[in-house]
GROMACS .gro file of C-alpha atoms in nm:
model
  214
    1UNK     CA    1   1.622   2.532   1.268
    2UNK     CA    2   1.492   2.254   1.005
    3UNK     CA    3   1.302   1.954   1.125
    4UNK     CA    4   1.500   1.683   0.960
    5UNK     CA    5   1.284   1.375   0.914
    6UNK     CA    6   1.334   0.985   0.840
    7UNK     CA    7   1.043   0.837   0.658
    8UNK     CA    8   1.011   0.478   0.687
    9UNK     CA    9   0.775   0.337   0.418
   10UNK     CA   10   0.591   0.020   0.425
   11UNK     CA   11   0.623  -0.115   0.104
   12UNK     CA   12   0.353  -0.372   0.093
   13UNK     CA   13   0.105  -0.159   0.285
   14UNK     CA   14   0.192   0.101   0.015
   15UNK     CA   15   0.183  -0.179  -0.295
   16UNK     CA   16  -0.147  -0.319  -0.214
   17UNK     CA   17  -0.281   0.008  -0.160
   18UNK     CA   18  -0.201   0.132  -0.490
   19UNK     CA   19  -0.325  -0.181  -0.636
   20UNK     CA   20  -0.666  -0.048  -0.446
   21UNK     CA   21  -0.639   0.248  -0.631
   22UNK     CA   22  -0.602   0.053  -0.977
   23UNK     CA   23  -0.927  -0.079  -0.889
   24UNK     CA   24  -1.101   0.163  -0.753
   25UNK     CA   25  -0.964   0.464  -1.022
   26UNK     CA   26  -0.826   0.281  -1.345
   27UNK     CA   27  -0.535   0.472  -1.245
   28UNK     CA   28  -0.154   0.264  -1.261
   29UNK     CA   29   0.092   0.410  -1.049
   30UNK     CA   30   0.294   0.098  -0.956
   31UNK     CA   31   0.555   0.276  -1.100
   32UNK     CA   32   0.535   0.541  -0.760
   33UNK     CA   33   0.812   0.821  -0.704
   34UNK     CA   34   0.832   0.739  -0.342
   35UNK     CA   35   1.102   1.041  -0.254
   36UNK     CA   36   0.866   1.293  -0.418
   37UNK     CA   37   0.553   1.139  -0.269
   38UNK     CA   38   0.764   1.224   0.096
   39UNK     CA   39   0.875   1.524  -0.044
   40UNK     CA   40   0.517   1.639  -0.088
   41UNK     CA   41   0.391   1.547   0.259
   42UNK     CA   42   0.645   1.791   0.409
   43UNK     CA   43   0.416   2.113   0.444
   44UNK     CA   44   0.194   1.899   0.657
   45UNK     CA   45   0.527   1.840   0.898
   46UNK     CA   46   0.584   2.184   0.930
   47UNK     CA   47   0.889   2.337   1.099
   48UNK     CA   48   1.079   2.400   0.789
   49UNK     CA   49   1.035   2.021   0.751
   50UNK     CA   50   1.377   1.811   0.557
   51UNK     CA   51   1.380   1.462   0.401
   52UNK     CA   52   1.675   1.352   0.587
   53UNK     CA   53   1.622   0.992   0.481
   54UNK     CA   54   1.371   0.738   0.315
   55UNK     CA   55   1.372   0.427   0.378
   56UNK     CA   56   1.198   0.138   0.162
   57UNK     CA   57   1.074  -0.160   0.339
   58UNK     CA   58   1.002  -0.493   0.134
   59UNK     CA   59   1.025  -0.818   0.008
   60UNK     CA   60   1.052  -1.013  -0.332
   61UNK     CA   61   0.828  -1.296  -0.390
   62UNK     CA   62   1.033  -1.572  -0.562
   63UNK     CA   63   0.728  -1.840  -0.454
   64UNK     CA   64   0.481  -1.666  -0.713
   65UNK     CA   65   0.753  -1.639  -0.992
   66UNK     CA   66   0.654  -1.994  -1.138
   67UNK     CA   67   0.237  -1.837  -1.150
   68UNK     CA   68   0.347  -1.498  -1.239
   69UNK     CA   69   0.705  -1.484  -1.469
   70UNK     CA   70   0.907  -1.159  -1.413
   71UNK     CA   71   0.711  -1.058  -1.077
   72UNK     CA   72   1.053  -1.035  -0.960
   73UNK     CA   73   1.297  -0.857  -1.188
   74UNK     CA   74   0.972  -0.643  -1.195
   75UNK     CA   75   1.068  -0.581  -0.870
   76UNK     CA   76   1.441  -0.529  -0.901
   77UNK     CA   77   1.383  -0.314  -1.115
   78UNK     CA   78   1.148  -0.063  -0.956
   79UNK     CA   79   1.426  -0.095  -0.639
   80UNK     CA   80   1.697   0.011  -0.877
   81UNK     CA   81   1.498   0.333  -1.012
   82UNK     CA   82   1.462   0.415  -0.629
   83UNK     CA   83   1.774   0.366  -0.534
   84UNK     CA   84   1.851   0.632  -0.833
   85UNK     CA   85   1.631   0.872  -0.642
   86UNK     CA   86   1.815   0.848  -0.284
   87UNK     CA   87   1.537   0.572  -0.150
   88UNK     CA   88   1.738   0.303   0.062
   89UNK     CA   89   1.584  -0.022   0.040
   90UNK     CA   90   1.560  -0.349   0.301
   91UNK     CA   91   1.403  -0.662   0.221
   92UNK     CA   92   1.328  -0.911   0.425
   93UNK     CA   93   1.176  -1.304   0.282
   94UNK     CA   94   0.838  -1.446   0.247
   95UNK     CA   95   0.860  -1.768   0.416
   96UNK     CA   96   0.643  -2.087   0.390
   97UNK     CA   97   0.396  -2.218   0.602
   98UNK     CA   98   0.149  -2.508   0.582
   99UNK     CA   99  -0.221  -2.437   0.699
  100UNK     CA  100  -0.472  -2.723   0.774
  101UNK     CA  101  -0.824  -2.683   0.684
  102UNK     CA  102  -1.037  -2.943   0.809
  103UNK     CA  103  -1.402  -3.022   0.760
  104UNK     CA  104  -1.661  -3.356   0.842
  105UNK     CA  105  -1.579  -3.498   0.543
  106UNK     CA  106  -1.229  -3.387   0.433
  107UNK     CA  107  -0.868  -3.248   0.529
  108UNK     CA  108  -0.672  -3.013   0.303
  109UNK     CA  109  -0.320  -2.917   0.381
  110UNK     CA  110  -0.220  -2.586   0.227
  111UNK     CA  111   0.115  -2.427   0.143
  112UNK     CA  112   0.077  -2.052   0.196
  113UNK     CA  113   0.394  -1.784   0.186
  114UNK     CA  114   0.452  -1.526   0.475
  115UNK     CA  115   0.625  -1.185   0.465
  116UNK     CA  116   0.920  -1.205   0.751
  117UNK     CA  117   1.134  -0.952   0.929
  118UNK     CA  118   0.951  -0.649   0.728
  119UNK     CA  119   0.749  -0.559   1.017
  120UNK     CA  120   1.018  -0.609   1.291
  121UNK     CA  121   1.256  -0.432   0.994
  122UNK     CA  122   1.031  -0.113   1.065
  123UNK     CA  123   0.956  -0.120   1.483
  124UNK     CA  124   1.347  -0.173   1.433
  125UNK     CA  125   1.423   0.185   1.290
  126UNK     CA  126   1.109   0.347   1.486
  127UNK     CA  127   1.329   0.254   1.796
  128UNK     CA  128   1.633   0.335   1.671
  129UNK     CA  129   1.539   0.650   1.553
  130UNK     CA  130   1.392   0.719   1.918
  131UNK     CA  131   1.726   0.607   2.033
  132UNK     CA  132   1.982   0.776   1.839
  133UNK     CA  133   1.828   1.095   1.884
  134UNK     CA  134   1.989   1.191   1.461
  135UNK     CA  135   1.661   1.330   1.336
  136UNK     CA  136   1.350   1.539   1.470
  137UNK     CA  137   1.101   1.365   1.376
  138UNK     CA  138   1.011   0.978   1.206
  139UNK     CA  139   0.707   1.009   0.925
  140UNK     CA  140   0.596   0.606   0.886
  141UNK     CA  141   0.380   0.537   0.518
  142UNK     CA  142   0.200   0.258   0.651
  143UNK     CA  143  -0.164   0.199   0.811
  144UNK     CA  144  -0.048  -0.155   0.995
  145UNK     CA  145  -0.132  -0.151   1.354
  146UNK     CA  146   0.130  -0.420   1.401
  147UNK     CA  147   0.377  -0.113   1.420
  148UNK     CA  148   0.216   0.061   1.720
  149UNK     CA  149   0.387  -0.076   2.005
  150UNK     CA  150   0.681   0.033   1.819
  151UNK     CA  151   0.543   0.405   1.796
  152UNK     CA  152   0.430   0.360   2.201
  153UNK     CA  153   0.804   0.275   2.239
  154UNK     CA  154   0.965   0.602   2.060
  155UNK     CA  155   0.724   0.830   2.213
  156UNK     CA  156   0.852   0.682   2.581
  157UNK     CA  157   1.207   0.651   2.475
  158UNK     CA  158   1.225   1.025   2.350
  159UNK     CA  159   0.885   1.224   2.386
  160UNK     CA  160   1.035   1.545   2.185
  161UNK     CA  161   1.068   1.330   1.898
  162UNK     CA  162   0.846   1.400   1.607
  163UNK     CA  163   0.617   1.127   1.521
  164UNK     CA  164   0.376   1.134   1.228
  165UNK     CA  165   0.184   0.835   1.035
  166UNK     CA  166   0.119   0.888   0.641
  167UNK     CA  167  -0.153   0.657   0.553
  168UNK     CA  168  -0.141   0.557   0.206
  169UNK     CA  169  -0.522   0.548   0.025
  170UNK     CA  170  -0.773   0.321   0.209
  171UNK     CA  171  -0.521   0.239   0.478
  172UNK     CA  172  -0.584   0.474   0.769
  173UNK     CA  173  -0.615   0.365   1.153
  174UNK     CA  174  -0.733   0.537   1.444
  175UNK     CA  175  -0.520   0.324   1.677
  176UNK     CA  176  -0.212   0.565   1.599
  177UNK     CA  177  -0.348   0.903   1.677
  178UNK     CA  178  -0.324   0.837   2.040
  179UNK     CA  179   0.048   0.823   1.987
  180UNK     CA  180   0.166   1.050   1.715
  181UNK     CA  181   0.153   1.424   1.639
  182UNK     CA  182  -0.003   1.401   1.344
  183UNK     CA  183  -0.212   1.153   1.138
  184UNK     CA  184  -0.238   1.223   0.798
  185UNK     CA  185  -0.451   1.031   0.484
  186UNK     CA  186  -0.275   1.015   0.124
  187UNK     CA  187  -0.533   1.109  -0.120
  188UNK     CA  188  -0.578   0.855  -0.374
  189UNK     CA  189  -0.548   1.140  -0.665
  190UNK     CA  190  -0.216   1.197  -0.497
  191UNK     CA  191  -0.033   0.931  -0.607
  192UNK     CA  192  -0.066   0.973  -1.015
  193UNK     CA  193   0.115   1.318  -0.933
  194UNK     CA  194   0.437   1.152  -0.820
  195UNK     CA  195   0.549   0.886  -1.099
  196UNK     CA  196   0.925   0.833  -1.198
  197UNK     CA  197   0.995   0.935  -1.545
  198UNK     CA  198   1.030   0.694  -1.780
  199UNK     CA  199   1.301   0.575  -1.847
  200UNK     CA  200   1.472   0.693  -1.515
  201UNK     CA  201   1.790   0.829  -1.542
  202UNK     CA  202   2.066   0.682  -1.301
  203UNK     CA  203   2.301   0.991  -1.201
  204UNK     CA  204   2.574   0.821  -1.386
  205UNK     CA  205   2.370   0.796  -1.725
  206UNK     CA  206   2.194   0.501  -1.728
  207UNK     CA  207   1.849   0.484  -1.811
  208UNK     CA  208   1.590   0.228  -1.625
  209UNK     CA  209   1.230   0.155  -1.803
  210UNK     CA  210   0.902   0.116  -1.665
  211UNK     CA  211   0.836  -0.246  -1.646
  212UNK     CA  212   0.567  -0.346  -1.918
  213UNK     CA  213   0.226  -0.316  -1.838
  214UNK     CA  214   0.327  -0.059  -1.508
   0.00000   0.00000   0.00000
């Protein structure tokens, strides 16, 4: 029998590691086939290992639109050419918050913009996976130890699941291996190996471009 798994990818942990990788390689891959990415992390599953689901955790950043124009439909756009490939996305908000920095002569008060309900998004479907008991094993693209508890919380809730951390380039994390059955690091020459086409093609014929400069 196939091991049918649900990857649940951290979008931002993924984003600003491939931004790493821009800097570190020269290489752009904004434009990332995230189903074939999980499609080629399967042999390290084993079992006979299935994509039974992906799903695409994020956010769109309307505060930096005024700074950077089209960071958004940017964005949207990338969503809709994963959303052509199967990929089901969530986003949750980036939400204000004022920080005070003081000093002996001076007081600044800064506005600064939070990512919300991404994190809890993900614990959310590390449980629930745990809990509905539909797939063999959850595969989680992220190196943020803000998700362990949630991992801790699967692996007590239903210890046959399958429970396996993909680290995306520079963002591995010792904390999980206590907790998981496998711990694996993306290569960074792995991720120029899995871009979209471009254009993508929707099923129903229509064709989405690489934003400029992707």
């Amino acid at each position: 029998m196939s091991t049918s798994v649900r990857f649940l990818v951290d979008g931002f942990n993924l984003y600003h590691s491939v931004r790493e990788v821009r800097r570190t390689t020269g290489v752009e891959c904004r434009w990332l086939d995230i189903h074939a990415l999980c499609e080629s992390m399967l042999h390290i599953i084993g079992g006979g290992a299935e994509i039974a689901r992906i799903d695409y955790f994020s956010a769109l950043a309307h505060h930096i639109e005024a700074s950077r124009p089209g960071t958004v439909a940017r964005h949207e756009r990338y969503i809709d050419a994963l959303d052509s490939t199967g990929v089901m996305t969530h986003l949750g908000v980036f939400k204000p918050k004022d920080v005070r920095y003081r000093s002996r002569t001076c007081e600044v008060l800064l506005r600064r913009h939070e990512e919300k309900e991404t994190d809890v998004a993900i614990a959310a479907a590390i449980v629930e996976t745990a809990a509905r008991g539909d797939w063999s094993a959850v595969a989680l693209v992220s190196g943020d130890t803000d998700l362990l508890p949630a991992l801790k919380t699967a692996h007590r809730l239903r210890p046959q699941l399958g429970l396996y951390c993909l680290f995306p380039p520079y963002r591995s994390n010792q904390a999980f291996r206590r907790y998981v059955d496998g711990d694996f690091k993306i290569s960074p020459k792995k991720l120029p190996e899995h871009v979209l086409t471009d254009p993508v093609v929707t099923p129903s014929g229509r064709r989405i471009a690489k934003p400029e400069g992707w």
